[in-house]
Coordinates of C-alpha atoms and ligand atoms in Angstrom, one line a residue:
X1356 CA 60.3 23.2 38.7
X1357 CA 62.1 21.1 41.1
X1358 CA 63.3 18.4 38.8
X1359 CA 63.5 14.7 40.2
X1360 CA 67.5 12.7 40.3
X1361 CA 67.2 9.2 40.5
X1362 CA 71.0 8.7 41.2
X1363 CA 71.1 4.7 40.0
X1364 CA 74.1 3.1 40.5
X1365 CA 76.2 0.5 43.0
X1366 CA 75.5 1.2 46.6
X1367 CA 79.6 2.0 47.4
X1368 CA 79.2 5.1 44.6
X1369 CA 76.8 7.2 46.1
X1370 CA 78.3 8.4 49.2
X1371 CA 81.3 9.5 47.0
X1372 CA 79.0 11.6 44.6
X1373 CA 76.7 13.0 46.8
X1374 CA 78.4 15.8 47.8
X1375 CA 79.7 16.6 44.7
X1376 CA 76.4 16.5 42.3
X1377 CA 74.7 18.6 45.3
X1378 CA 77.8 21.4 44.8
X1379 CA 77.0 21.0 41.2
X1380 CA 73.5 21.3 40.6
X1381 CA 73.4 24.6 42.9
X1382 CA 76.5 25.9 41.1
X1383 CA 74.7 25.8 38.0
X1384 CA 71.3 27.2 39.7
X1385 CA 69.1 23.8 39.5
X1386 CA 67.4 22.8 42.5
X1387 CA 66.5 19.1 42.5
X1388 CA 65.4 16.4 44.9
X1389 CA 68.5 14.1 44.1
X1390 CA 69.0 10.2 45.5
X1391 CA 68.9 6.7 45.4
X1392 CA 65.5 7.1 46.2
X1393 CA 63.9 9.9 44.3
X1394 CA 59.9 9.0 44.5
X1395 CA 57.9 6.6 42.3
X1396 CA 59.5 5.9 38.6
X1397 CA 56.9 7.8 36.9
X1398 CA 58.1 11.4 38.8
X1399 CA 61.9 10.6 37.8
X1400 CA 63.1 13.3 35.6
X1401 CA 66.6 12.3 35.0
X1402 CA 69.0 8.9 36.0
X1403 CA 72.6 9.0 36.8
X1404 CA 72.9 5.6 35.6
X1405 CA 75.9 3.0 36.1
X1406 CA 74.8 -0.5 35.3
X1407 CA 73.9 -2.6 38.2
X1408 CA 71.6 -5.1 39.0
X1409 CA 69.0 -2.9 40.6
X1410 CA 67.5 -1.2 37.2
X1411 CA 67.5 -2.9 34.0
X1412 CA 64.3 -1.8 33.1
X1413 CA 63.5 1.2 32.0
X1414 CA 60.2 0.9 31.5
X1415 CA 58.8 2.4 34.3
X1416 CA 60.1 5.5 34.0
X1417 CA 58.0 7.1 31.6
X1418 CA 58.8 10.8 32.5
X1419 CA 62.5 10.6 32.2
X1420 CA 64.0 12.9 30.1
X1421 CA 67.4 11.6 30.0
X1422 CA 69.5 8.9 31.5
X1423 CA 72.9 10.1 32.4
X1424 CA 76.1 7.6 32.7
X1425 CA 78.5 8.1 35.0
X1426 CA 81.1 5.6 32.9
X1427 CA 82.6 7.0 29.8
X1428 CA 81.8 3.4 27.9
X1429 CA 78.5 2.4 27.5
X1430 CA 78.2 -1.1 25.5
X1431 CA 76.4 -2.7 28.5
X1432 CA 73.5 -0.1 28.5
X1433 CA 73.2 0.9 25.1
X1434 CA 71.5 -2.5 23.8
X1435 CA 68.6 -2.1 26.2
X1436 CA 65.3 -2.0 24.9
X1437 CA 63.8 -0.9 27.6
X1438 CA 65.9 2.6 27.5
X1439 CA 64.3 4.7 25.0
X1440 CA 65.0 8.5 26.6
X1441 CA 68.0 10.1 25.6
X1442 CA 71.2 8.4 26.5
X1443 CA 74.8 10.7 27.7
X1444 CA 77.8 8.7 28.3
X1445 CA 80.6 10.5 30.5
X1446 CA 83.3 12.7 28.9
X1447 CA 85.3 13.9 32.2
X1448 CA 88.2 15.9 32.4
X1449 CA 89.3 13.9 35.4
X1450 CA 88.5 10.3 33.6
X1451 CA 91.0 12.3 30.4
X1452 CA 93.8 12.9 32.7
X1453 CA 94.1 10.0 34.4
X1454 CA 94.0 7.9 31.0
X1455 CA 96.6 10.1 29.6
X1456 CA 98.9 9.9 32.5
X1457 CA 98.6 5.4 32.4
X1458 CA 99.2 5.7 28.4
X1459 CA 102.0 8.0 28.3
X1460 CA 103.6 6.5 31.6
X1461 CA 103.0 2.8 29.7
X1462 CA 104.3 4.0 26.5
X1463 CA 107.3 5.5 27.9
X1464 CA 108.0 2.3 30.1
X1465 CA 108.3 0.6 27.0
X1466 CA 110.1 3.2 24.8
X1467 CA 112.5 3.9 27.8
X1468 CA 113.3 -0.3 28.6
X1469 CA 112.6 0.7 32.4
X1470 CA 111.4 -3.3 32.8
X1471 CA 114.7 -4.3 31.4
X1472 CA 116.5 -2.0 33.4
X1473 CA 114.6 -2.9 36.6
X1474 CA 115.7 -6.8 36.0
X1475 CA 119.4 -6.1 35.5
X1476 CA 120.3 -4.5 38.6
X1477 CA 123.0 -7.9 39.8
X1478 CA 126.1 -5.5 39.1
X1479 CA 126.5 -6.0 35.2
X1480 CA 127.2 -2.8 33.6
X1481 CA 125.3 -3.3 30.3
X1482 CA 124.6 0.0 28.6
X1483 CA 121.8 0.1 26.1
X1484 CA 120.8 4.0 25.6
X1485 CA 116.9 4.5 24.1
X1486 CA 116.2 5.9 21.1
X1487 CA 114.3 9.7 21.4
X1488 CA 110.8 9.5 21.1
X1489 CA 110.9 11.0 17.7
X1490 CA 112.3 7.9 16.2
X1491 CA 109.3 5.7 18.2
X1492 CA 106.2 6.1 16.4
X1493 CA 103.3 5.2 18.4
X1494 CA 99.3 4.1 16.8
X1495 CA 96.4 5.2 18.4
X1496 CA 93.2 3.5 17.3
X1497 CA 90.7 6.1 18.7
X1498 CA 90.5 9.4 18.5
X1499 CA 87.5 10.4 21.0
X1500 CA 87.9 12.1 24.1
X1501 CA 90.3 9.7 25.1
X1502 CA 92.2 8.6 22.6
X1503 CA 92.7 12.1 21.0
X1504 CA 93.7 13.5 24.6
X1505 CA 96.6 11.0 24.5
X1506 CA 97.8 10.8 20.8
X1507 CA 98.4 15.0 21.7
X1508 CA 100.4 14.3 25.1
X1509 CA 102.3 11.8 23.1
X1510 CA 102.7 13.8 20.4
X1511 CA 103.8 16.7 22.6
X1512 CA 106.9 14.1 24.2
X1513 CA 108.1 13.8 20.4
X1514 CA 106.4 10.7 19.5
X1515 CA 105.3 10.5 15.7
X1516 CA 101.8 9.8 16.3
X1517 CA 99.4 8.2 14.1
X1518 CA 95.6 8.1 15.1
X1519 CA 92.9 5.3 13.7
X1520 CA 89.3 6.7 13.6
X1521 CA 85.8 5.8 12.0
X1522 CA 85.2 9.0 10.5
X1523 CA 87.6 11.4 9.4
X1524 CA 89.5 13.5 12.2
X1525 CA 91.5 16.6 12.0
X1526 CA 94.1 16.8 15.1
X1527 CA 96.9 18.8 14.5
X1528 CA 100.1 17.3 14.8
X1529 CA 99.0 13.8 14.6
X1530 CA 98.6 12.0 11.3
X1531 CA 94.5 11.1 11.5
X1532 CA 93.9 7.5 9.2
X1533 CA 90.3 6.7 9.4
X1534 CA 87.8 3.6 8.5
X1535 CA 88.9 0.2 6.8
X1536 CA 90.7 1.6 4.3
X1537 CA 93.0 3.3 7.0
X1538 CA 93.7 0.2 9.7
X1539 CA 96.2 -1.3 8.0
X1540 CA 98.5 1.3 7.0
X1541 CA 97.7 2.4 11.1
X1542 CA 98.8 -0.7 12.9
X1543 CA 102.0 -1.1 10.4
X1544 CA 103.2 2.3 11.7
X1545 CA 103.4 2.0 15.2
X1546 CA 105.5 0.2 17.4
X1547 CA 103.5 0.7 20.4
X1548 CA 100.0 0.7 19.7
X1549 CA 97.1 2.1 21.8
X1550 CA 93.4 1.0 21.9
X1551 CA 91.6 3.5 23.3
X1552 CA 88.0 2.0 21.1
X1553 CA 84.9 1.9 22.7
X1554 CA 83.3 -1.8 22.4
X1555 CA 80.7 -2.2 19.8
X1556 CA 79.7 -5.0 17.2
X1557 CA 82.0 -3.5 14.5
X1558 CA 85.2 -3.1 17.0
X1559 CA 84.2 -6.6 18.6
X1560 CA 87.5 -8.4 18.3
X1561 CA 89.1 -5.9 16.1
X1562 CA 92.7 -7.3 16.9
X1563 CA 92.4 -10.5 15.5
X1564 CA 95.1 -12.9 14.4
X1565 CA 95.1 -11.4 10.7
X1566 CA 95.5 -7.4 12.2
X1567 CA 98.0 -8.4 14.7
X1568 CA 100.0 -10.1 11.8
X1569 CA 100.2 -6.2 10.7
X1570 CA 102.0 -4.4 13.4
X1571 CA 105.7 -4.3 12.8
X1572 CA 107.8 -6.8 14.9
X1573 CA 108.2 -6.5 18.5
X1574 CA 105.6 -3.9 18.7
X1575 CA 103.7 -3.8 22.1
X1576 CA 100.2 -3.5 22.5
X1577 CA 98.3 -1.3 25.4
X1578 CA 95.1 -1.9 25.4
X1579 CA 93.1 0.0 28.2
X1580 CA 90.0 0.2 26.1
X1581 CA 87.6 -2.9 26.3
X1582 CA 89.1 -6.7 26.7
X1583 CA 87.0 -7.9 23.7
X1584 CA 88.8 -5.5 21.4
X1585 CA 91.6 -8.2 21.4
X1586 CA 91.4 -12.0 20.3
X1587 CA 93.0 -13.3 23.6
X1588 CA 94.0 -16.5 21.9
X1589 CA 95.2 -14.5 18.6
X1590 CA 97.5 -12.5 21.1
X1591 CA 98.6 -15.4 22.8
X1592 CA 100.1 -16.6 19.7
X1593 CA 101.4 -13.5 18.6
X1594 CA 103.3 -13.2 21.7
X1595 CA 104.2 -16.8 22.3
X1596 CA 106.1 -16.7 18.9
X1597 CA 108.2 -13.6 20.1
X1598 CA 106.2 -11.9 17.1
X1599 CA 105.2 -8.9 19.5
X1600 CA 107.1 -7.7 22.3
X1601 CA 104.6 -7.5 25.4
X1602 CA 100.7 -6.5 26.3
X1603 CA 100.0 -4.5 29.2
X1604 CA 96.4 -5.2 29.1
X1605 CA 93.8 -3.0 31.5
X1606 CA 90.3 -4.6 30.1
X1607 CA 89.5 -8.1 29.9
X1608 CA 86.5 -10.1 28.2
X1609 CA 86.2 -11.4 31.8
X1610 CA 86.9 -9.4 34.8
X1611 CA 88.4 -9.7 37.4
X1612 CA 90.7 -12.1 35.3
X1613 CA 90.3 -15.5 36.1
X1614 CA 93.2 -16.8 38.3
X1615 CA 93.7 -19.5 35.4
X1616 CA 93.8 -17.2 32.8
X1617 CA 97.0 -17.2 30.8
X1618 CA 97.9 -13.5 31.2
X1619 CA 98.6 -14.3 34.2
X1620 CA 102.0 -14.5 35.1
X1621 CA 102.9 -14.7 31.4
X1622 CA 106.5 -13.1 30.3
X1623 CA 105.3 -10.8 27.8
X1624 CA 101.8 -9.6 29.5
X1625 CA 100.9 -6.9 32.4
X1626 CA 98.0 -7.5 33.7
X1627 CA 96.5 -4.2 34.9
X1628 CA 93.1 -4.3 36.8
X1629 CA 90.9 -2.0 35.1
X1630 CA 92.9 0.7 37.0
X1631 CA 93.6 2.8 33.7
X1632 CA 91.2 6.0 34.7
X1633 CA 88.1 6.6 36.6
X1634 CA 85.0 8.6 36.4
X1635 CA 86.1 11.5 38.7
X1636 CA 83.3 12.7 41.3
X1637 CA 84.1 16.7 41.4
X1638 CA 85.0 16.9 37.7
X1639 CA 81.9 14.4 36.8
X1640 CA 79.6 16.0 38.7
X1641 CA 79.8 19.3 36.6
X1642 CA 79.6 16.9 33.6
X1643 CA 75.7 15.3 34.8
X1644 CA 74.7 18.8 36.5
X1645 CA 75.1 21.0 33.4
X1646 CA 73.5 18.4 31.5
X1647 CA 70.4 18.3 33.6
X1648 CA 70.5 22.4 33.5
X1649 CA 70.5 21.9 29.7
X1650 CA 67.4 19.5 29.8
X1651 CA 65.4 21.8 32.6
X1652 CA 66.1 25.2 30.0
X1653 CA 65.1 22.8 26.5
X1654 CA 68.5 23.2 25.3
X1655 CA 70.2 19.8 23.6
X1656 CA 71.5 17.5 25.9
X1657 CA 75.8 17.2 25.6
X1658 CA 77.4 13.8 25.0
X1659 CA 74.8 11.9 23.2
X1660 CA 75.3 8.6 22.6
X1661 CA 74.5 7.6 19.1
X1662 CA 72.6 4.2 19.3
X1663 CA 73.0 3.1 15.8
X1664 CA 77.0 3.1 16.4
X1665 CA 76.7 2.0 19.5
X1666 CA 78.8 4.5 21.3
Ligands
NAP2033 P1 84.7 8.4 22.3 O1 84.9 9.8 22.7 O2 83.3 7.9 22.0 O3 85.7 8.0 21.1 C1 85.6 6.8 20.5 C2 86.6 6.8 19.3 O4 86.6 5.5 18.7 C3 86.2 7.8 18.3 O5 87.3 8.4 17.7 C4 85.5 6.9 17.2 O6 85.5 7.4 15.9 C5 86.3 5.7 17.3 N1 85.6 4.5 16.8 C6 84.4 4.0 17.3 N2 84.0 3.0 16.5 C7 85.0 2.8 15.6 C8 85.2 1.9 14.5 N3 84.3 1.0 14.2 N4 86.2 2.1 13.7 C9 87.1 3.1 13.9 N5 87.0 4.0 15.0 C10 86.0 3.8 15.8 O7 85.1 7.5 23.5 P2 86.2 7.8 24.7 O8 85.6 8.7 25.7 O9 87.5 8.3 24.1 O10 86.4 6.4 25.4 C11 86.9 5.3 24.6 C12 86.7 4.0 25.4 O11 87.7 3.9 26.5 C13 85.4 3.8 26.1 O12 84.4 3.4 25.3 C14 85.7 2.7 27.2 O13 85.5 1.5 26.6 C15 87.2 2.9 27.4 N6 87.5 3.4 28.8 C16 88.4 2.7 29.5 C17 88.7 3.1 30.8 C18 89.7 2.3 31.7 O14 89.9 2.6 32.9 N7 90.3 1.3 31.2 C19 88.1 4.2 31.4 C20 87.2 4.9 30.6 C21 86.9 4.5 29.3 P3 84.9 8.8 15.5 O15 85.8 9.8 16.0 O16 84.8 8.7 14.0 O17 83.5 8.8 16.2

């Protein structure tokens, strides 16, 4: 068998991921006929999907046995109706290391003071020495792919890391909280907290005004996980009130950020332009060609997303 690719995704992607989902599917011993265009819908085997305008319905193809993300979060495909084939989102080792550098080079920007260091360079000689890391405990909300990848690299600098789950998680060396009953006693602990959560009705706004009120005073927020996590306005106050220290904020309920948005150019925020990882091609590509091997031999598909929790 000669299995169909549809690769459906923004025009700009596909030049970078040719190359690399061709080295792929012959280093795992799949031939395929692999494109934007791969024939009619009803002879598509298998979708490398990133929403875009082009395919929102599914419908058509009736043959598919899988549709295969090439983004990590999936809360804008994972409500269609239309898409009733198995669903993979992307766990890539690339997309893991880039996250974890941006989290542990943002938590250590704050732990270390470098922006107060970087604003007092007019010849006063002001010495305030950090604390170590192991007196700077640090929340992760999160524990997936992500999120557990960076409470260990944090863990491994000396931070005392606490990690927020939904189900119970067993990561040595961090302390693993999970559900309801385990959120507050997570965002008390940590004076920088992380939110590495996909987006889904029950995590929809998550950090409202009565879980900010939690975190300890001055704590600073990182949030490169999905802008709707966060109340923006419940943030606002928090840091308008000197309550919490800073955001540095990678996801936004809008993006790009509107110019008028009040991030912008506000003391205590970073704005960060979804920059926080990436999909990578090479890495990815092994990701979405063993996956297609695994649905060519009958074996079960890696990655699933689960529908009824949304991620
Ligand atoms: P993942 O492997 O699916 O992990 C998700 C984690 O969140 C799991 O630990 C899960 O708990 C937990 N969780 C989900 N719903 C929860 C709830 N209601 N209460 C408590 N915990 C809950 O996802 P991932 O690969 O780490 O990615 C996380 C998110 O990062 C993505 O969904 C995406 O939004 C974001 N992201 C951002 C960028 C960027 O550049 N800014 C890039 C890639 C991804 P369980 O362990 O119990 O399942």
């Amino acid at each position: 068998m000669t299995p169909n690719v549809l690769f459906a995704a923004p025009d700009r992607l596909w030049a970078r991921y040719q190359a690399p989902l061709t080295r792929a599917l012959e280093e795992v011993g799949v031939s395929a006929r692999l494109g934007p265009d791969a024939g009619p819908p009803e002879d598509v085997d298998y979708i490398v999907y990133a929403p875009h305008p082009g395919l929102q319905d599914f419908t058509p193809f009736t043959r598919a046995k899988a549709v295969l993300s090439l983004w990590a979060g999936v809360e804008k495909i994972v409500g269609n109706r239309t898409l009733t084939m198995p669903l993979a989102r992307m766990v890539d080792a690339g997309l893991t290391e880039g996250m974890v550098e941006w989290v542990t080079g943002q938590v250590l920007r704050h732990h270390l003071g470098l922006d107060h260091v970087l604003s007092h360079q007019s010849g006063e000689w002001v010495q305030n020495v950090p604390p170590l890391a192991r007196w700077r405990p640090v929340t992760v909300l999160g524990l997936g792919a992500l999120g557990a990848a960076c409470a260990r690299a944090l863990a491994a600098l000396n931070f005392p890391v606490t990690g927020w789950s939904r189900t119970a998680r067993d990561i040595p060396g961090i302390r693993c909280l999970h559900g309801e009953g385990g959120l507050a006693e997570a965002l008390g602990s940590g004076q920088i907290l992380v939110l590495l959560l996909p987006l889904t009705p029950e995590t929809d706004g998550l950090l409202d005004a009565a879980r900010l009120a939690l975190l300890p005073d001055g704590a600073v927020v990182l949030n490169p996980g999905r802008g709707p996590l966060i109340d923006d306005a419940a943030l606002l106050a928090a840091l308008d009130a000197g309550r919490l220290g800073h955001a540095t904020l990678d996801v936004f309920r809008t993006e790009p950020l509107p110019p008028s948005h009040p991030f912008w150019g506000h003391p205590r925020v970073t704005v960060s332009p979804h920059v926080a990882s990436e999909t990578r091609p090479e890495s990815a590509a092994r990701v979405i060609a063993e996956n297609i091997r695994r649905g060519e031999a009958g074996e079960p598909f890696l990655h699933l997303v689960d529908r009824a929790n949304g991620y």
